[in-house]
PDB file of C-alpha atoms in Angstrom:
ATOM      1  CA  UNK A   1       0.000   0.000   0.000  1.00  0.00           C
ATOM      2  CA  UNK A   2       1.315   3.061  -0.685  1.00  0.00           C
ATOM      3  CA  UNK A   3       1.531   6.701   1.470  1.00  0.00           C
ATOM      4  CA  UNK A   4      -0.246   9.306   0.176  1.00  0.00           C
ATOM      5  CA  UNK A   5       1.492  12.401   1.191  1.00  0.00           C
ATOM      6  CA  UNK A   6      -0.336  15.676   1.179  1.00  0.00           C
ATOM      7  CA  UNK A   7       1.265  19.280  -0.132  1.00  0.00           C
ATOM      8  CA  UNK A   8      -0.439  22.254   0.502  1.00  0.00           C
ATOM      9  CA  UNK A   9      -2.790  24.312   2.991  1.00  0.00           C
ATOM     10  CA  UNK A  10      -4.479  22.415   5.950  1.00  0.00           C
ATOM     11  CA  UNK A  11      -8.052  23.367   6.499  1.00  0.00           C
ATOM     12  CA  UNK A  12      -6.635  24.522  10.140  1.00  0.00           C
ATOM     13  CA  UNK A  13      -3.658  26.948   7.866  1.00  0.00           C
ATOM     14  CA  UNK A  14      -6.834  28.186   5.594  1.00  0.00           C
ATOM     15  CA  UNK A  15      -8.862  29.495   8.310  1.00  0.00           C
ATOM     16  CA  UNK A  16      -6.302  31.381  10.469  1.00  0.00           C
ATOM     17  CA  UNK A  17      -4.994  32.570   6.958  1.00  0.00           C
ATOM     18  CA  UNK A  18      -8.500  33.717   5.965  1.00  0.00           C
ATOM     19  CA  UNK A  19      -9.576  35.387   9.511  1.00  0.00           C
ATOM     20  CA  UNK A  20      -5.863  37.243   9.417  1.00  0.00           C
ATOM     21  CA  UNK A  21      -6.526  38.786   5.759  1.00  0.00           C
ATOM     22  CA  UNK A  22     -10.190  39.604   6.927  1.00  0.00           C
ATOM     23  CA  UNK A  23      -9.027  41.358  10.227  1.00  0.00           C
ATOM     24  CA  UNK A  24      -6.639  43.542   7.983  1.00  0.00           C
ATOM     25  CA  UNK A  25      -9.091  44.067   6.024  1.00  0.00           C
ATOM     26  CA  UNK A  26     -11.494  45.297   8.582  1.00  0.00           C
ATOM     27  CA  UNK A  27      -8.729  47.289  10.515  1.00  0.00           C
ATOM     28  CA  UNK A  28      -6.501  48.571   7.876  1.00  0.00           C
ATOM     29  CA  UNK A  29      -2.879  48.816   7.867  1.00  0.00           C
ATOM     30  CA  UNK A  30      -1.431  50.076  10.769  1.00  0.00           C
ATOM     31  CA  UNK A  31      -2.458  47.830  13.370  1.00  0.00           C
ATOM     32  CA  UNK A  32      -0.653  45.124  14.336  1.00  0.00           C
ATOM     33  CA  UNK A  33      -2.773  42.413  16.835  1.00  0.00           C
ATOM     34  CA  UNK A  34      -1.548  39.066  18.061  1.00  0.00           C
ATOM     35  CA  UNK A  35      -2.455  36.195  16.575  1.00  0.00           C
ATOM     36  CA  UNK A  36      -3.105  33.858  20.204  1.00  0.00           C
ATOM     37  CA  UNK A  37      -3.934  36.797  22.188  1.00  0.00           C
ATOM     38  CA  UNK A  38      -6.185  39.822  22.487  1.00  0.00           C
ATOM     39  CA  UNK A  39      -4.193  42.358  22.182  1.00  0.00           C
ATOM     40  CA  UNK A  40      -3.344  44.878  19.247  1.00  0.00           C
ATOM     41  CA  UNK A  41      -1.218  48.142  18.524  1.00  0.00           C
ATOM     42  CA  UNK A  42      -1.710  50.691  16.013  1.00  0.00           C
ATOM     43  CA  UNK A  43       0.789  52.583  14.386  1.00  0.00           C
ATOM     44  CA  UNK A  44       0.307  56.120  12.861  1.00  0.00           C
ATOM     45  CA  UNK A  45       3.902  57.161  12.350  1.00  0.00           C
ATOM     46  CA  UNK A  46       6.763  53.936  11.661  1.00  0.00           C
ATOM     47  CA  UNK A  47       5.517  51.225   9.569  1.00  0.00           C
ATOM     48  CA  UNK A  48       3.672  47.513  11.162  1.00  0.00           C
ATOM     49  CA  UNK A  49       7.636  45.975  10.149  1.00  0.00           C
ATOM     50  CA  UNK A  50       8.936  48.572  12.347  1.00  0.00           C
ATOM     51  CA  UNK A  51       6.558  47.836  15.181  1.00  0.00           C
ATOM     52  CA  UNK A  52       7.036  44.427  15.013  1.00  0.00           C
ATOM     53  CA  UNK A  53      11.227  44.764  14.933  1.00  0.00           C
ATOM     54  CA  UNK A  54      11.000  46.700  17.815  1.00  0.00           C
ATOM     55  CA  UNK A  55       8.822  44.288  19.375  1.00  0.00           C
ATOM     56  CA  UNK A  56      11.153  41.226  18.710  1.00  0.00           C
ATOM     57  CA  UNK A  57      14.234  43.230  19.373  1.00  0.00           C
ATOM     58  CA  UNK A  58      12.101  44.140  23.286  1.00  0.00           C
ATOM     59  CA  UNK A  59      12.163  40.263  23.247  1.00  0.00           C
ATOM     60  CA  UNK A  60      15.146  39.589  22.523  1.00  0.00           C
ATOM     61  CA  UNK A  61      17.145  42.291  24.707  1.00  0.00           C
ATOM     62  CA  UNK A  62      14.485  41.522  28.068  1.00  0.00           C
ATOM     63  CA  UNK A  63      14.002  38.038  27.614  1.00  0.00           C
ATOM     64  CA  UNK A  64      10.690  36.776  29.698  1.00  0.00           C
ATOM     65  CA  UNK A  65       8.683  34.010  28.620  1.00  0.00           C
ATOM     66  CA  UNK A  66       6.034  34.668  31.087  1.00  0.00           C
ATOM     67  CA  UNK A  67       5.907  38.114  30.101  1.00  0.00           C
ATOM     68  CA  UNK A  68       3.218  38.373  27.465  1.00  0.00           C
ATOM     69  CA  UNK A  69       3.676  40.709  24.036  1.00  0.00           C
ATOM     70  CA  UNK A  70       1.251  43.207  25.090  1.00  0.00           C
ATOM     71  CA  UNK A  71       3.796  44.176  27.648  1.00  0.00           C
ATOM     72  CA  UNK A  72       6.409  44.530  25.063  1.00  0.00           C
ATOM     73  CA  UNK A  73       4.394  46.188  22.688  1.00  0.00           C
ATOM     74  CA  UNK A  74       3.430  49.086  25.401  1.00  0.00           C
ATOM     75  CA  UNK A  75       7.160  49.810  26.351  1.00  0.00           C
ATOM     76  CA  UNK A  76       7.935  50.229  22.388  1.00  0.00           C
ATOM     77  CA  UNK A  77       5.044  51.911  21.633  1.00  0.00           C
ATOM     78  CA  UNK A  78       7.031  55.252  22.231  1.00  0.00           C
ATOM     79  CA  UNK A  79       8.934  55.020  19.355  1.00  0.00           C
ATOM     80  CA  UNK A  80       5.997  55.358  17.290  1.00  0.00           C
ATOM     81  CA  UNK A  81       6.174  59.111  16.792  1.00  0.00           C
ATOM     82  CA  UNK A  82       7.640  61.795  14.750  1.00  0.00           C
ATOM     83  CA  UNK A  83      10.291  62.963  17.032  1.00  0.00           C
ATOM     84  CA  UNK A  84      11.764  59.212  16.976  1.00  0.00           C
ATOM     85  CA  UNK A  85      10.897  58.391  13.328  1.00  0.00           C
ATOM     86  CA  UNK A  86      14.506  58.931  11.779  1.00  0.00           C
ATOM     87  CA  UNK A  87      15.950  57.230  14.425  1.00  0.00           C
ATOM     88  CA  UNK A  88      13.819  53.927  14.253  1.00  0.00           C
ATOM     89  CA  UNK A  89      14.320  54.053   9.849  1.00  0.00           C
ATOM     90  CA  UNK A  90      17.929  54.305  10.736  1.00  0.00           C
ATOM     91  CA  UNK A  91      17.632  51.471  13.250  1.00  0.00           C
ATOM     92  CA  UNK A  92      15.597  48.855  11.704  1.00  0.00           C
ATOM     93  CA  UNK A  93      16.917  49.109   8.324  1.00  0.00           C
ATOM     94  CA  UNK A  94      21.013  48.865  10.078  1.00  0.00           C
ATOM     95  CA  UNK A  95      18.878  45.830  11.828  1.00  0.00           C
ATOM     96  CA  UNK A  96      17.730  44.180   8.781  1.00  0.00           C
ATOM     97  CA  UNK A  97      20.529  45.021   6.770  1.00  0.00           C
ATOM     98  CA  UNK A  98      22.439  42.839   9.098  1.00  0.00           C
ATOM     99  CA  UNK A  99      20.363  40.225   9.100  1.00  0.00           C
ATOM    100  CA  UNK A 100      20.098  40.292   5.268  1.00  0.00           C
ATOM    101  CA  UNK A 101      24.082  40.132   5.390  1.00  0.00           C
ATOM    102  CA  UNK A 102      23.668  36.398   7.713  1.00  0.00           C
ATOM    103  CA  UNK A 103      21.164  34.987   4.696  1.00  0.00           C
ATOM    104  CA  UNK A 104      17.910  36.154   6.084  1.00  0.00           C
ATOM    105  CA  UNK A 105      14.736  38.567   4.665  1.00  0.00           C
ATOM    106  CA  UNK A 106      14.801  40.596   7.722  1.00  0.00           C
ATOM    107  CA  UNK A 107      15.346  40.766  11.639  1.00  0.00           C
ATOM    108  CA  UNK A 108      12.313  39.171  12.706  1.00  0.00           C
ATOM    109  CA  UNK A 109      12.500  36.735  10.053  1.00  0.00           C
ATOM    110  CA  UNK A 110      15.294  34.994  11.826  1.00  0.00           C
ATOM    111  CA  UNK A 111      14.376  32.241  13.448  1.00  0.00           C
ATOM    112  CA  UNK A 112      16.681  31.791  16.792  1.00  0.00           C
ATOM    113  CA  UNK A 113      17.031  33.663  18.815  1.00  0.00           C
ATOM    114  CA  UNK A 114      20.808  33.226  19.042  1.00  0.00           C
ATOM    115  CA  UNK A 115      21.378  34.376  15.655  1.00  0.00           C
ATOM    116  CA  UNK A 116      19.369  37.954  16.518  1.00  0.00           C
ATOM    117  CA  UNK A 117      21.143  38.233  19.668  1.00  0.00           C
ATOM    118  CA  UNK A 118      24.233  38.044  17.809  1.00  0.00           C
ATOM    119  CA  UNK A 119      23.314  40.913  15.679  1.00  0.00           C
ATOM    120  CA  UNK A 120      22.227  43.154  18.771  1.00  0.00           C
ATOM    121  CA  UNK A 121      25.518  42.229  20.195  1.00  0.00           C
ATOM    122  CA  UNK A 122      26.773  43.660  16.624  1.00  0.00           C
ATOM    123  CA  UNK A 123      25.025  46.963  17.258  1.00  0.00           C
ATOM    124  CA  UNK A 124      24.779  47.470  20.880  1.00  0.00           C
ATOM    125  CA  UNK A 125      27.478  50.457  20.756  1.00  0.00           C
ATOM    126  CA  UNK A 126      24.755  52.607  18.566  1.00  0.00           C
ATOM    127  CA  UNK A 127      22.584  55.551  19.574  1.00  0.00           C
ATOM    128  CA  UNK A 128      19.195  53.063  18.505  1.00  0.00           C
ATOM    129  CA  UNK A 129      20.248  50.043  20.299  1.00  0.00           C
ATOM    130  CA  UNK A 130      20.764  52.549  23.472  1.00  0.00           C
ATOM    131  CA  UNK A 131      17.722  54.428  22.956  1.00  0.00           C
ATOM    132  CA  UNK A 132      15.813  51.174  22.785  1.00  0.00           C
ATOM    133  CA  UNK A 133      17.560  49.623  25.450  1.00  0.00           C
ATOM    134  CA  UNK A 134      17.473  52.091  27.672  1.00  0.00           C
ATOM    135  CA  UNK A 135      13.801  52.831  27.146  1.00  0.00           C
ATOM    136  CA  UNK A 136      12.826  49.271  28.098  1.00  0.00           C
ATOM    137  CA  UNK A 137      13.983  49.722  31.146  1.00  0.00           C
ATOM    138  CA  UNK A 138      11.168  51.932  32.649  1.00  0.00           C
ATOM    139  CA  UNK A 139       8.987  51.168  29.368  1.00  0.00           C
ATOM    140  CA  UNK A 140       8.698  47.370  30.816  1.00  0.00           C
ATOM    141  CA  UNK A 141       9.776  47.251  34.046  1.00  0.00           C
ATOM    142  CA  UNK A 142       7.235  50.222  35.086  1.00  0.00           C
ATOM    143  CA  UNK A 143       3.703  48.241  34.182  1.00  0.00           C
ATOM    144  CA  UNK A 144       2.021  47.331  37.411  1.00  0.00           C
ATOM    145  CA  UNK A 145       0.562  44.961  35.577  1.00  0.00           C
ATOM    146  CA  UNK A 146       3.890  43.149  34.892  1.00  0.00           C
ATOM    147  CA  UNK A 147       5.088  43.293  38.541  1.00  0.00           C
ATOM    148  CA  UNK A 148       2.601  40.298  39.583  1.00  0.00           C
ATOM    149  CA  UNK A 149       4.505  38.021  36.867  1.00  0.00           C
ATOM    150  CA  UNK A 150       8.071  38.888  39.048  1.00  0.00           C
ATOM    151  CA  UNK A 151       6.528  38.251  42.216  1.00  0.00           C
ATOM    152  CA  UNK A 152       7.109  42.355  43.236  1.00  0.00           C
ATOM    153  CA  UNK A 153       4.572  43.584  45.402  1.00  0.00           C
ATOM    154  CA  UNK A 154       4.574  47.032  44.482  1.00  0.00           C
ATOM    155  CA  UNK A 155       6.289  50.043  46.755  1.00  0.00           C
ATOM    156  CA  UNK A 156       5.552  49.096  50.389  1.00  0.00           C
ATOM    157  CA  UNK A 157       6.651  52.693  52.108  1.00  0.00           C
ATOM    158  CA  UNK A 158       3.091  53.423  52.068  1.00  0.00           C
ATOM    159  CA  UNK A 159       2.174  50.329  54.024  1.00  0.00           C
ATOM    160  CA  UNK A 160       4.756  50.094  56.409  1.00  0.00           C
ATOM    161  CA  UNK A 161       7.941  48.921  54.862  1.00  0.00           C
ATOM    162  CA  UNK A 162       8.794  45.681  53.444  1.00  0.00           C
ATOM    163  CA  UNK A 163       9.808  43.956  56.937  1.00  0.00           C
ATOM    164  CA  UNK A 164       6.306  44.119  58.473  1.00  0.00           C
ATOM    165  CA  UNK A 165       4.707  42.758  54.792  1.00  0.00           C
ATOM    166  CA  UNK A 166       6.073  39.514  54.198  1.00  0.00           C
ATOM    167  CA  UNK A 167       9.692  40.818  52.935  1.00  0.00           C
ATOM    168  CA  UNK A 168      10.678  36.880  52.469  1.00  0.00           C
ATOM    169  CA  UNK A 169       7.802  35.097  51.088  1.00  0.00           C
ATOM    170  CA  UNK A 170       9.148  35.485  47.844  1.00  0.00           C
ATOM    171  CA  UNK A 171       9.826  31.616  46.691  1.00  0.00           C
ATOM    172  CA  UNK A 172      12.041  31.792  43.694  1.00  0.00           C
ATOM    173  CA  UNK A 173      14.755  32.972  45.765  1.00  0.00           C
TER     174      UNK A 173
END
């Protein structure tokens, strides 16, 4: 008996294919929302490839797999304006240009990690990589919504002080 092998779409690849074209084309470009989540950014001033580099590059310089994209996406969000638009063209295209130069379409088309680390690593001298960097410091680290995932509490001053709340419950440690 012979193995019939199939080529092509799966009825499972058709339908998120078709619901992804018809949210674009309900939305427009400019928005960028996640395919397993429900979440979404728009973007009025870089292009959805920008967003999305900036996004991958948050990844990939804050690493946290318990730390959802809609995080990422609000510390980058920033850059999305016209007082940081030549700096993110400069940045993204030096980005994919590298990434072109290792044998790939673009920056987030690379698919390890290691290989887009490498390229930060490449860059991380430049005024972008600094900027961005730097930005995801507060940008990320400043959600109150992210502190849960870290196991921080929040300030305590307000309520007494960290020695009087529990300063050692914290079990990862």
């Amino acid at each position: 008996m012979t193995k019939i092998e199939r080529t092509g779409l799966t009825r499972r690849a058709l339908l998120s294919r078709s619901v992804a074209a018809g949210a674009l084309c309900v939305t427009g470009a400019g928005f960028i929302a996640a395919p397993n989540a429900a979440w979404a950014v728009e973007v009025t001033v870089i292009t959805e490839h920008q967003m999305a580099t900036l996004l991958q590059m948050a990844r990939d310089i804050y690493p946290h797999d318990k730390v959802g994209d809609q995080f990422y996406a609000v510390a980058v969000k920033g850059y999305d304006a016209e007082d940081k638009k030549a700096l993110v063209d400069e940045g993204i295209a030096a980005l994919d240009a590298a990434a072109q130069g290792a044998g790939h379409a673009n920056y987030v088309s690379m698919g390890w990690e290691e290989n887009r680390v490498k390229i930060l690593q490449g860059m991380e001298d430049s005024g972008f990589f600094q900027t961005v960097r730097g930005g995801l410091v507060t940008g990320l680290y400043n959600q109150k919504d992210v502190w849960p995932i870290f196991g921080y509490q929040g300030e305590s001053f307000s309520q007494g002080g960290y020695i009087d709340r529990g300063f050692d419950d914290i079990d990862w440690l």
